Amino acid sequence: MLAKKLTQASVDDAKRTEITISTKAKIRNTYTEELIFAVCAPIGSLREPVIAKIESLLKDNYGYEVKRLKLSNYINTYFRDMPQEKAGETKAYTMLMNKIQGGNELRRKFGAQIMAELAINDIHLSRHDEQEPKPIEQLRSRRWCFIIDSIKNKEELELLRELYRDIFYFFSIFSPLDERKKNLLQKNLSNDEVNNIINTDQYENIQYGQNVRNTFVEGDFFMRVSSENIDNLSDKVSRYLNIIFESQIITPTPDEIAMYEAQSAAGNSACLSRQVGASITNQKGEVISRGWNDVPKYGGNLYSESDLHDNRCKLWGYCSNDRTKDILADDILDAIVLNEEVVGSLLNGVKIGKEHQIYQLLRKIIRKNTKVKDLIEFSRAVHAEMHAIIIGSQLAGSKMIGGKLFCTTYPCHNCARHIVVAGIQEIYYIEPYIKSLSMPLHYDSLTESEGVQENGKEKVKILMYDGVAPRRYLEFFLMNRPRKDVDGKLISEFGDYYNPKSQLSLQALPTLEQQAIHSLTEKNFFGNEAK
């Protein structure tokens, strides 16, 4: 009797397993192999060779049809009132600035996400016949990849990432500043025009302006591309595609491990300004120390959540650096308005108190429009790089000499001199830090060139990080598919082509895209384009 019950239970379990498998298969059958790539690159970077290599490898190695969506084409189409030449400007400069200003005007009139919405609209329409849309149940998977070239602000990025989620991959492409300037000069721009357009492209201090600087750092893959490493481009792109398709077993490089350690260390920081993490590797690429920015405590190291008497700035309720800069601004202003000679000659003897409108206006100018705003000396926190150097010196001694430092943010000038004196030879960062005076103050010992030497002299290299973004480290390096079969042999056959590691259901994707299209309709975009 017991055996009969067990047999019946086994049959029931088998039926349930069969139902479960068939349900999973039905769901999987709705998935699409489509991919959405987007690129972001500071103007003048070697973006074109990267996109061309992605296109060729997707076509040749993965059987994909590649569609490139240039966001600048939307500006040309929907913002037509752009002068071809302006007095005192080269034609190339006028054309580039027209595109920037045209994009700004479209974003001002129709919202910061308008370029991304137009790209989504084109992707959505590509699934349907010209005459009429297909019902969702008739949509079929296709090996298509859309490359969106190129993203200029975070709102565009956030919309695409929110909609396409795991099938969306963001490539941040970077070339050194000197090389970008050289590339722009070859377009017949003047030196002043080159400097102006680089600054405008990186960050416009207006609500609807471009913000490449703060968008770039959100990449999934960082690619440092220059004339010195262009020969490695094919290998680099191939590796990233292998990660996306799981077509090979790919493990992190020592640099990727180190930057992931730096990013994870940043999570320990309670700094009110920004969370920064750093790690240091020895000459073998092994991580020997980590650091983050926070307040030092008696006995050594930094305050942490486990300390009985945690005395960090989060408990003070304010940033000591910002408060001290306010005090400095007041000191400067008081030295002017309380000076009898100044009061007599400029203010006609009128005394101005701290609550006076003129006083407050001058205070704001000093605090926000002068170098006072860039002062960093009055923070209570030890910087991440300094923390990593101190801990590394205590635990690893001389092992950091000749090593590398990885930091989530470009080092400030205070840290730069400590990095140099520690004997570290290379620095890698993700986020720029415009307050840093590292290069002008230490040009004799630092370089942003990839070359071994600069003008015949060896220097510490400060380079943009190149590799998988730490934000997607675990997702990319933990494989979904099995690596071996039941006999213990490597699984390497997957039919004609590999499928992407991550896919989305066509039952949901078109519906989500319709939300962006509906937004265009609500704005009456196609009936009311910018003129």
Coordinates of C-alpha atoms in Angstrom, one line a residue:
M1 CA 0.0 0.0 0.0
L2 CA 2.8 2.4 0.9
A3 CA 4.6 1.6 -2.4
K4 CA 1.4 2.3 -4.3
K5 CA 1.0 5.7 -2.5
L6 CA 4.6 6.6 -3.3
T7 CA 4.1 5.6 -7.0
Q8 CA 1.0 7.8 -7.2
A9 CA 2.8 10.6 -5.5
S10 CA 5.6 10.3 -8.0
V11 CA 3.2 10.5 -10.9
D12 CA 1.5 13.5 -9.5
D13 CA 4.9 15.2 -9.0
A14 CA 5.8 14.4 -12.6
K15 CA 2.6 16.0 -13.8
R16 CA 3.2 19.1 -11.8
T17 CA 6.8 19.3 -13.1
E18 CA 5.5 18.9 -16.7
I19 CA 2.9 21.7 -16.1
T20 CA 5.6 23.9 -14.6
I21 CA 8.0 23.3 -17.5
S22 CA 5.3 24.0 -20.0
T23 CA 4.3 27.2 -18.3
K24 CA 7.9 28.4 -18.2
A25 CA 8.3 27.5 -21.9
K26 CA 5.2 29.5 -22.7
I27 CA 6.6 32.5 -20.9
R28 CA 10.1 32.1 -22.5
N29 CA 8.4 32.0 -25.9
T30 CA 7.2 35.5 -25.5
Y31 CA 10.8 36.8 -24.9
T32 CA 12.6 38.9 -27.5
E33 CA 16.3 38.8 -28.4
E34 CA 16.3 42.5 -29.0
L35 CA 19.0 44.6 -27.4
I36 CA 19.1 48.4 -26.8
F37 CA 22.6 49.9 -26.6
A38 CA 23.3 53.6 -25.9
V39 CA 26.5 55.5 -26.0
C40 CA 27.7 58.6 -24.2
A41 CA 31.0 60.3 -25.0
P42 CA 32.5 63.8 -24.4
I43 CA 32.7 65.7 -27.7
G44 CA 35.8 64.9 -29.7
S45 CA 36.1 61.3 -28.3
L46 CA 36.7 58.4 -30.6
R47 CA 33.1 57.4 -30.6
E48 CA 32.7 56.4 -34.2
P49 CA 35.3 53.5 -34.2
V50 CA 33.6 52.0 -31.1
I51 CA 30.1 52.0 -32.7
A52 CA 31.5 50.6 -35.9
K53 CA 33.2 47.8 -34.1
I54 CA 30.0 47.0 -32.1
E55 CA 28.0 46.9 -35.3
S56 CA 30.4 44.6 -37.2
L57 CA 30.8 42.1 -34.3
L58 CA 27.1 41.9 -33.7
K59 CA 26.5 41.2 -37.4
D60 CA 29.3 38.8 -38.0
N61 CA 29.5 36.9 -34.7
Y62 CA 25.9 37.0 -33.4
G63 CA 23.7 37.3 -36.5
Y64 CA 22.2 40.7 -35.5
E65 CA 20.7 43.4 -37.6
V66 CA 21.9 46.7 -36.2
K67 CA 19.8 49.9 -36.3
R68 CA 21.6 53.2 -35.4
L69 CA 19.4 56.0 -34.0
K70 CA 21.3 59.3 -34.0
L71 CA 19.7 61.7 -31.6
S72 CA 21.2 64.6 -33.5
N73 CA 19.0 63.7 -36.5
Y74 CA 16.0 64.5 -34.4
I75 CA 17.4 68.0 -33.9
N76 CA 17.9 68.4 -37.6
T77 CA 14.4 67.2 -38.3
Y78 CA 12.4 68.9 -35.6
F79 CA 14.4 72.1 -35.0
R80 CA 14.9 73.6 -38.5
D81 CA 15.5 77.3 -37.8
M82 CA 19.3 77.1 -37.4
P83 CA 21.7 79.5 -39.1
Q84 CA 24.4 77.9 -41.3
E85 CA 27.0 80.5 -40.4
K86 CA 27.5 83.2 -37.8
A87 CA 29.8 86.2 -38.0
G88 CA 33.1 85.6 -36.3
E89 CA 32.6 81.8 -36.1
T90 CA 33.9 79.0 -38.2
K91 CA 31.2 77.1 -40.0
A92 CA 32.0 73.8 -38.2
Y93 CA 31.7 75.6 -34.8
T94 CA 28.3 77.1 -35.8
M95 CA 27.0 73.8 -36.9
L96 CA 28.0 72.0 -33.7
M97 CA 26.7 74.8 -31.4
N98 CA 23.4 74.8 -33.4
K99 CA 22.9 71.2 -32.6
I100 CA 23.6 71.8 -28.9
Q101 CA 21.2 74.8 -28.8
G102 CA 18.6 73.0 -30.9
G103 CA 18.6 70.1 -28.4
N104 CA 18.3 72.6 -25.5
E105 CA 15.3 74.2 -27.1
L106 CA 13.6 70.9 -27.8
R107 CA 14.1 69.8 -24.2
R108 CA 12.9 73.2 -22.9
K109 CA 9.7 73.0 -25.0
F110 CA 8.9 69.3 -24.7
G111 CA 10.8 68.1 -21.6
A112 CA 14.2 66.8 -20.8
Q113 CA 13.5 63.3 -22.0
I114 CA 12.2 64.3 -25.5
M115 CA 15.2 62.8 -27.5
A116 CA 14.8 59.4 -25.7
E117 CA 11.1 59.5 -26.3
L118 CA 11.6 60.0 -30.0
A119 CA 14.1 57.1 -30.1
I120 CA 11.6 54.8 -28.3
N121 CA 8.9 55.9 -30.7
D122 CA 11.1 54.7 -33.7
I123 CA 11.9 51.4 -31.9
H124 CA 8.2 50.8 -31.3
L125 CA 7.1 51.6 -34.8
S126 CA 9.8 49.3 -36.3
R127 CA 7.8 46.3 -35.0
H128 CA 4.7 47.1 -37.0
D129 CA 3.7 47.3 -40.6
E130 CA 3.4 50.7 -42.2
Q131 CA -0.3 50.4 -42.7
E132 CA -1.4 49.2 -39.3
P133 CA 0.0 48.0 -36.0
K134 CA 0.2 44.3 -35.2
P135 CA -1.6 42.8 -32.2
I136 CA 0.8 42.0 -29.4
E137 CA 0.3 38.3 -29.7
Q138 CA 1.5 38.4 -33.3
L139 CA 4.9 40.1 -32.4
R140 CA 7.9 37.8 -32.7
S141 CA 11.4 37.9 -31.4
R142 CA 14.0 39.4 -33.6
R143 CA 17.8 39.6 -33.4
W144 CA 17.9 43.4 -33.7
C145 CA 20.1 45.8 -31.8
F146 CA 19.3 49.5 -31.6
I147 CA 22.3 51.7 -30.9
I148 CA 21.2 55.1 -29.6
D149 CA 23.9 57.7 -30.4
S150 CA 24.3 59.6 -28.2
I151 CA 22.9 60.3 -24.7
K152 CA 23.5 63.9 -23.4
N153 CA 21.7 64.1 -20.1
K154 CA 20.6 61.8 -17.2
E155 CA 16.9 62.2 -17.9
E156 CA 17.3 60.6 -21.3
L157 CA 19.3 57.8 -19.7
E158 CA 16.9 57.2 -16.8
L159 CA 13.9 56.8 -19.2
L160 CA 15.7 54.3 -21.4
R161 CA 17.0 52.3 -18.4
E162 CA 13.6 52.3 -16.7
L163 CA 11.8 51.1 -19.8
Y164 CA 14.3 48.6 -21.3
R165 CA 15.8 47.5 -18.0
D166 CA 18.0 44.3 -18.4
I167 CA 18.2 44.5 -22.2
F168 CA 19.6 48.0 -22.1
Y169 CA 23.4 48.5 -22.0
F170 CA 25.1 51.9 -21.7
F171 CA 28.6 52.4 -23.1
S172 CA 30.6 55.4 -21.8
I173 CA 33.4 56.2 -24.2
F174 CA 36.2 58.5 -23.3
S175 CA 39.3 59.9 -25.0
P176 CA 42.0 62.0 -23.3
L177 CA 41.4 65.8 -23.4
D178 CA 44.4 66.6 -25.5
E179 CA 43.3 64.0 -28.1
R180 CA 39.7 65.4 -28.1
K181 CA 41.1 68.9 -28.7
K182 CA 43.2 67.6 -31.5
N183 CA 40.3 65.8 -33.2
L184 CA 38.1 69.0 -33.0
L185 CA 40.9 71.1 -34.4
Q186 CA 40.9 68.8 -37.4
K187 CA 37.4 70.0 -38.0
N188 CA 38.8 73.5 -38.6
L189 CA 37.6 74.9 -35.3
S190 CA 39.8 77.6 -33.6
N191 CA 41.5 76.9 -30.3
D192 CA 39.0 79.2 -28.4
E193 CA 36.1 77.4 -30.1
V194 CA 37.4 74.0 -29.2
N195 CA 37.7 74.9 -25.5
N196 CA 34.3 76.5 -25.5
I197 CA 32.5 73.7 -27.1
I198 CA 34.2 71.1 -24.9
N199 CA 33.1 73.0 -21.8
T200 CA 29.5 73.5 -23.2
D201 CA 29.2 69.8 -24.1
Q202 CA 30.3 68.6 -20.7
Y203 CA 28.1 70.7 -18.6
E204 CA 25.7 73.6 -19.2
N205 CA 24.5 75.3 -16.1
I206 CA 20.9 75.6 -17.4
Q207 CA 17.9 73.5 -16.7
Y208 CA 17.6 72.0 -20.1
G209 CA 21.2 72.0 -21.1
Q210 CA 23.5 69.1 -21.8
N211 CA 25.2 67.3 -18.9
V212 CA 27.5 64.8 -20.4
R213 CA 29.8 64.9 -17.4
N214 CA 27.2 63.6 -14.9
T215 CA 25.6 61.3 -17.4
F216 CA 28.9 59.6 -18.5
V217 CA 29.6 58.3 -15.0
E218 CA 26.4 56.1 -15.1
G219 CA 27.9 53.8 -17.7
D220 CA 27.6 50.0 -17.7
F221 CA 30.8 49.6 -19.7
F222 CA 33.6 52.2 -19.6
M223 CA 35.9 52.4 -22.6
R224 CA 39.0 54.5 -22.7
V225 CA 39.8 54.8 -26.4
S226 CA 42.8 56.7 -27.7
S227 CA 45.3 56.6 -30.6
E228 CA 47.6 54.7 -28.2
N229 CA 45.2 51.8 -27.5
I230 CA 42.9 51.8 -30.6
D231 CA 44.5 48.5 -31.7
N232 CA 42.9 46.8 -28.6
L233 CA 39.4 48.0 -29.5
S234 CA 38.2 44.7 -31.1
D235 CA 39.3 42.6 -28.1
K236 CA 37.6 45.1 -25.7
V237 CA 34.3 45.1 -27.5
S238 CA 34.3 41.4 -28.0
R239 CA 34.8 40.8 -24.3
Y240 CA 31.8 43.1 -23.4
L241 CA 29.6 41.2 -26.0
N242 CA 30.7 37.9 -24.5
I243 CA 29.4 39.1 -21.1
I244 CA 26.1 40.2 -22.6
F245 CA 25.6 36.9 -24.5
E246 CA 27.5 34.6 -22.0
S247 CA 29.2 33.3 -25.1
Q248 CA 32.4 32.7 -23.2
I249 CA 33.3 32.4 -19.5
I250 CA 34.5 35.8 -18.6
T251 CA 35.9 36.7 -15.2
P252 CA 36.8 40.2 -14.0
T253 CA 40.2 41.8 -14.6
P254 CA 42.4 42.9 -11.6
D255 CA 41.3 46.5 -12.5
E256 CA 37.6 45.6 -12.4
I257 CA 38.1 43.8 -9.1
A258 CA 39.9 46.8 -7.6
M259 CA 37.3 49.3 -8.8
Y260 CA 34.5 47.1 -7.4
E261 CA 36.3 47.1 -4.1
A262 CA 36.5 50.9 -4.3
Q263 CA 32.8 51.2 -5.0
S264 CA 31.8 48.9 -2.3
A265 CA 34.0 50.8 0.2
A266 CA 32.2 54.0 -0.7
G267 CA 29.0 52.5 0.8
N268 CA 30.7 52.8 4.2
S269 CA 30.9 56.6 4.1
A270 CA 28.4 58.8 6.0
C271 CA 29.9 62.0 4.4
L272 CA 27.2 64.6 3.7
S273 CA 28.8 65.8 0.5
R274 CA 29.5 62.6 -1.4
Q275 CA 30.4 59.0 -0.8
V276 CA 33.9 58.2 -2.2
G277 CA 35.7 54.8 -2.1
A278 CA 39.3 53.8 -3.0
S279 CA 41.4 50.7 -3.2
I280 CA 45.1 50.2 -3.7
T281 CA 46.7 47.2 -5.5
N282 CA 50.3 46.1 -5.4
Q283 CA 52.4 45.4 -8.5
K284 CA 50.7 42.0 -8.9
G285 CA 47.3 43.6 -9.1
E286 CA 46.2 42.3 -5.6
V287 CA 44.1 44.6 -3.5
I288 CA 46.1 45.5 -0.4
S289 CA 43.9 48.1 1.2
R290 CA 40.5 50.0 0.9
G291 CA 39.4 53.4 2.1
W292 CA 36.4 55.7 2.2
N293 CA 35.8 59.3 3.2
D294 CA 34.7 59.8 6.8
V295 CA 35.6 61.3 10.2
P296 CA 38.7 59.9 12.0
K297 CA 38.3 58.6 15.6
Y298 CA 40.6 58.4 18.5
G299 CA 42.7 55.2 18.5
G300 CA 42.9 55.0 14.8
N301 CA 40.7 54.5 11.7
L302 CA 37.3 56.1 11.1
Y303 CA 34.0 56.2 13.0
S304 CA 31.6 53.5 12.0
E305 CA 28.0 52.4 12.8
S306 CA 29.3 50.0 15.4
D307 CA 31.0 52.7 17.5
L308 CA 29.4 53.5 20.9
H309 CA 30.2 57.2 20.5
D310 CA 29.7 57.8 16.8
N311 CA 30.6 61.5 16.2
R312 CA 30.3 61.9 12.4
C313 CA 28.8 64.9 10.6
K314 CA 25.4 63.1 10.1
L315 CA 24.9 63.6 13.9
W316 CA 26.2 67.2 13.8
G317 CA 23.6 67.9 11.2
Y318 CA 25.8 70.1 8.9
C319 CA 28.9 70.0 6.8
S320 CA 31.8 71.7 8.5
N321 CA 33.4 72.6 5.1
D322 CA 30.3 74.4 3.9
R323 CA 29.8 76.2 7.2
T324 CA 33.4 77.3 7.3
K325 CA 33.1 78.6 3.7
D326 CA 30.1 80.7 4.8
I327 CA 32.2 82.1 7.7
L328 CA 35.0 83.0 5.2
A329 CA 32.6 84.7 2.9
D330 CA 31.2 86.8 5.8
D331 CA 34.8 87.7 6.8
I332 CA 35.6 88.9 3.3
L333 CA 32.4 90.8 3.1
D334 CA 32.8 92.4 6.5
A335 CA 36.3 93.5 5.7
I336 CA 34.9 95.4 2.7
V337 CA 31.6 96.9 3.9
L338 CA 32.9 97.8 7.4
N339 CA 36.0 99.5 5.9
E340 CA 35.4 103.3 6.4
E341 CA 37.3 104.1 3.2
V342 CA 35.1 101.8 1.2
V343 CA 31.9 102.9 2.9
G344 CA 32.8 106.5 2.3
S345 CA 33.7 106.3 -1.4
L346 CA 31.4 103.5 -2.7
L347 CA 28.4 103.5 -0.4
N348 CA 28.2 107.2 0.3
G349 CA 28.5 106.6 4.0
V350 CA 25.5 104.3 4.2
K351 CA 26.0 101.6 6.7
I352 CA 24.9 98.1 5.6
G353 CA 23.9 95.5 8.2
K354 CA 24.0 91.7 7.6
E355 CA 20.3 91.6 6.8
H356 CA 20.6 94.3 4.2
Q357 CA 19.7 93.3 0.6
I358 CA 23.0 94.5 -0.8
Y359 CA 24.9 92.6 1.9
Q360 CA 23.1 89.4 1.1
L361 CA 23.6 89.8 -2.6
L362 CA 27.3 90.4 -2.2
R363 CA 27.5 87.4 0.2
K364 CA 25.9 85.2 -2.4
I365 CA 28.3 86.4 -5.1
I366 CA 31.3 85.7 -3.0
R367 CA 30.0 82.3 -1.8
K368 CA 28.8 81.0 -5.2
N369 CA 30.6 82.9 -7.9
T370 CA 34.2 82.9 -6.6
K371 CA 36.8 80.2 -5.8
V372 CA 35.5 80.2 -2.2
K373 CA 33.0 77.7 -3.3
D374 CA 35.8 75.3 -4.4
L375 CA 37.6 75.2 -1.0
I376 CA 37.8 71.7 0.4
E377 CA 40.2 72.2 3.3
F378 CA 37.7 72.5 6.1
S379 CA 36.0 69.0 6.0
R380 CA 36.3 66.8 9.1
A381 CA 36.5 63.7 6.9
V382 CA 39.7 61.9 5.9
H383 CA 39.5 61.4 2.1
A384 CA 39.1 57.9 0.7
E385 CA 42.5 57.9 -1.0
M386 CA 44.2 59.1 2.2
H387 CA 42.4 56.4 4.2
A388 CA 43.5 53.7 1.8
I389 CA 47.1 54.9 1.9
I390 CA 47.2 55.0 5.7
I391 CA 45.7 51.6 6.1
G392 CA 47.8 50.2 3.4
S393 CA 51.0 51.6 5.0
Q394 CA 50.0 50.0 8.3
L395 CA 49.1 46.6 7.0
A396 CA 51.1 46.2 3.8
G397 CA 54.1 48.5 4.3
S398 CA 56.1 49.1 1.1
K399 CA 53.9 46.9 -1.1
M400 CA 51.9 49.9 -2.5
I401 CA 55.1 51.3 -4.0
G402 CA 54.7 50.8 -7.8
G403 CA 51.1 49.9 -7.3
K404 CA 47.8 51.4 -8.5
L405 CA 45.1 53.4 -6.8
F406 CA 41.4 53.0 -7.9
C407 CA 39.0 55.7 -6.8
T408 CA 35.4 56.3 -7.6
T409 CA 36.2 60.0 -8.0
Y410 CA 39.1 61.9 -9.5
P411 CA 41.6 62.7 -6.7
C412 CA 41.7 66.2 -5.2
H413 CA 45.0 68.1 -5.1
N414 CA 45.4 67.3 -1.4
C415 CA 45.2 63.5 -2.1
A416 CA 47.3 63.8 -5.3
R417 CA 50.4 64.8 -3.4
H418 CA 49.9 62.0 -0.9
I419 CA 49.5 59.5 -3.8
V420 CA 52.7 60.7 -5.4
V421 CA 54.7 60.5 -2.2
A422 CA 53.4 57.0 -1.5
G423 CA 55.1 55.7 -4.6
I424 CA 51.9 54.8 -6.4
Q425 CA 52.3 54.8 -10.2
E426 CA 48.8 54.8 -11.7
I427 CA 45.5 56.3 -10.6
Y428 CA 42.1 55.2 -12.1
Y429 CA 38.8 57.1 -11.5
I430 CA 35.2 57.2 -12.8
E431 CA 33.7 60.4 -11.7
P432 CA 35.4 63.8 -12.5
Y433 CA 36.0 66.3 -9.8
I434 CA 36.2 69.8 -11.2
K435 CA 37.5 71.3 -7.9
S436 CA 40.7 69.3 -8.2
L437 CA 43.8 71.3 -8.9
S438 CA 45.9 68.1 -9.1
M439 CA 47.3 68.7 -12.6
P440 CA 48.2 72.4 -12.4
L441 CA 49.8 72.0 -9.0
H442 CA 51.6 68.8 -9.7
Y443 CA 52.2 68.8 -13.4
D444 CA 55.8 67.8 -12.7
S445 CA 54.8 64.4 -11.3
L446 CA 51.3 63.7 -12.7
T447 CA 50.1 63.2 -16.3
E448 CA 46.8 62.3 -17.9
S449 CA 48.5 60.8 -20.9
E450 CA 48.6 57.0 -21.3
G451 CA 52.2 57.0 -22.5
V452 CA 54.9 55.6 -20.2
Q453 CA 56.7 58.9 -20.3
E454 CA 55.8 62.5 -20.9
N455 CA 58.5 64.7 -22.4
G456 CA 61.1 62.0 -21.5
K457 CA 60.1 61.9 -17.8
E458 CA 58.1 59.3 -15.9
K459 CA 55.1 60.5 -14.1
V460 CA 52.1 59.1 -12.1
K461 CA 49.3 58.5 -14.6
I462 CA 45.8 59.7 -13.8
L463 CA 43.4 57.8 -16.2
M464 CA 39.7 57.3 -16.7
Y465 CA 38.8 53.8 -15.6
D466 CA 38.3 51.2 -18.3
G467 CA 36.2 48.2 -17.7
V468 CA 32.9 46.8 -16.4
A469 CA 31.0 49.3 -14.2
P470 CA 31.1 48.3 -10.5
R471 CA 27.4 49.0 -10.3
R472 CA 26.7 45.9 -12.5
Y473 CA 29.7 43.8 -11.4
L474 CA 27.8 40.9 -9.8
E475 CA 25.1 40.9 -12.5
F476 CA 27.7 40.6 -15.3
F477 CA 30.1 38.1 -13.7
L478 CA 27.6 35.7 -12.2
M479 CA 26.5 33.5 -15.1
N480 CA 23.0 32.3 -15.6
R481 CA 23.7 29.3 -17.9
P482 CA 25.5 26.1 -16.7
R483 CA 29.1 26.0 -17.6
K484 CA 29.4 22.2 -18.0
D485 CA 27.2 19.2 -19.0
V486 CA 26.4 16.1 -17.1
D487 CA 29.7 14.6 -18.2
G488 CA 31.7 17.5 -16.9
K489 CA 32.5 19.0 -20.3
L490 CA 32.4 22.7 -21.1
I491 CA 29.1 23.6 -22.8
S492 CA 30.0 25.5 -26.0
E493 CA 27.3 24.6 -28.5
F494 CA 24.2 26.8 -28.5
G495 CA 22.8 26.3 -31.9
D496 CA 23.6 28.9 -34.6
Y497 CA 23.9 31.8 -32.3
Y498 CA 23.9 32.6 -28.6
N499 CA 20.9 34.4 -27.0
P500 CA 21.4 37.4 -24.8
K501 CA 21.8 36.7 -21.1
S502 CA 18.9 39.0 -20.3
Q503 CA 15.6 39.2 -22.2
L504 CA 12.2 40.8 -21.8
S505 CA 8.8 39.7 -22.8
L506 CA 7.1 41.1 -25.9
Q507 CA 3.9 40.9 -24.0
A508 CA 5.1 43.9 -21.9
L509 CA 7.6 45.8 -23.9
P510 CA 5.4 47.4 -26.5
T511 CA 2.9 48.4 -23.8
L512 CA 5.7 50.2 -21.9
E513 CA 6.9 51.9 -25.1
Q514 CA 3.4 53.1 -25.8
Q515 CA 3.6 55.2 -22.6
A516 CA 6.5 57.2 -24.2
I517 CA 4.6 57.5 -27.4
H518 CA 1.5 58.6 -25.5
S519 CA 3.7 61.3 -23.9
L520 CA 4.6 62.6 -27.3
T521 CA 0.9 62.7 -28.2
E522 CA 0.0 64.6 -25.0
K523 CA 2.6 67.2 -25.9
N524 CA 1.3 67.5 -29.4
F525 CA 4.9 67.1 -30.5
F526 CA 4.4 66.1 -34.1
G527 CA 1.9 68.8 -34.7
N528 CA 3.8 71.5 -32.8
E529 CA 7.6 71.0 -33.3
A530 CA 10.0 73.7 -32.4
K531 CA 10.6 76.1 -35.3

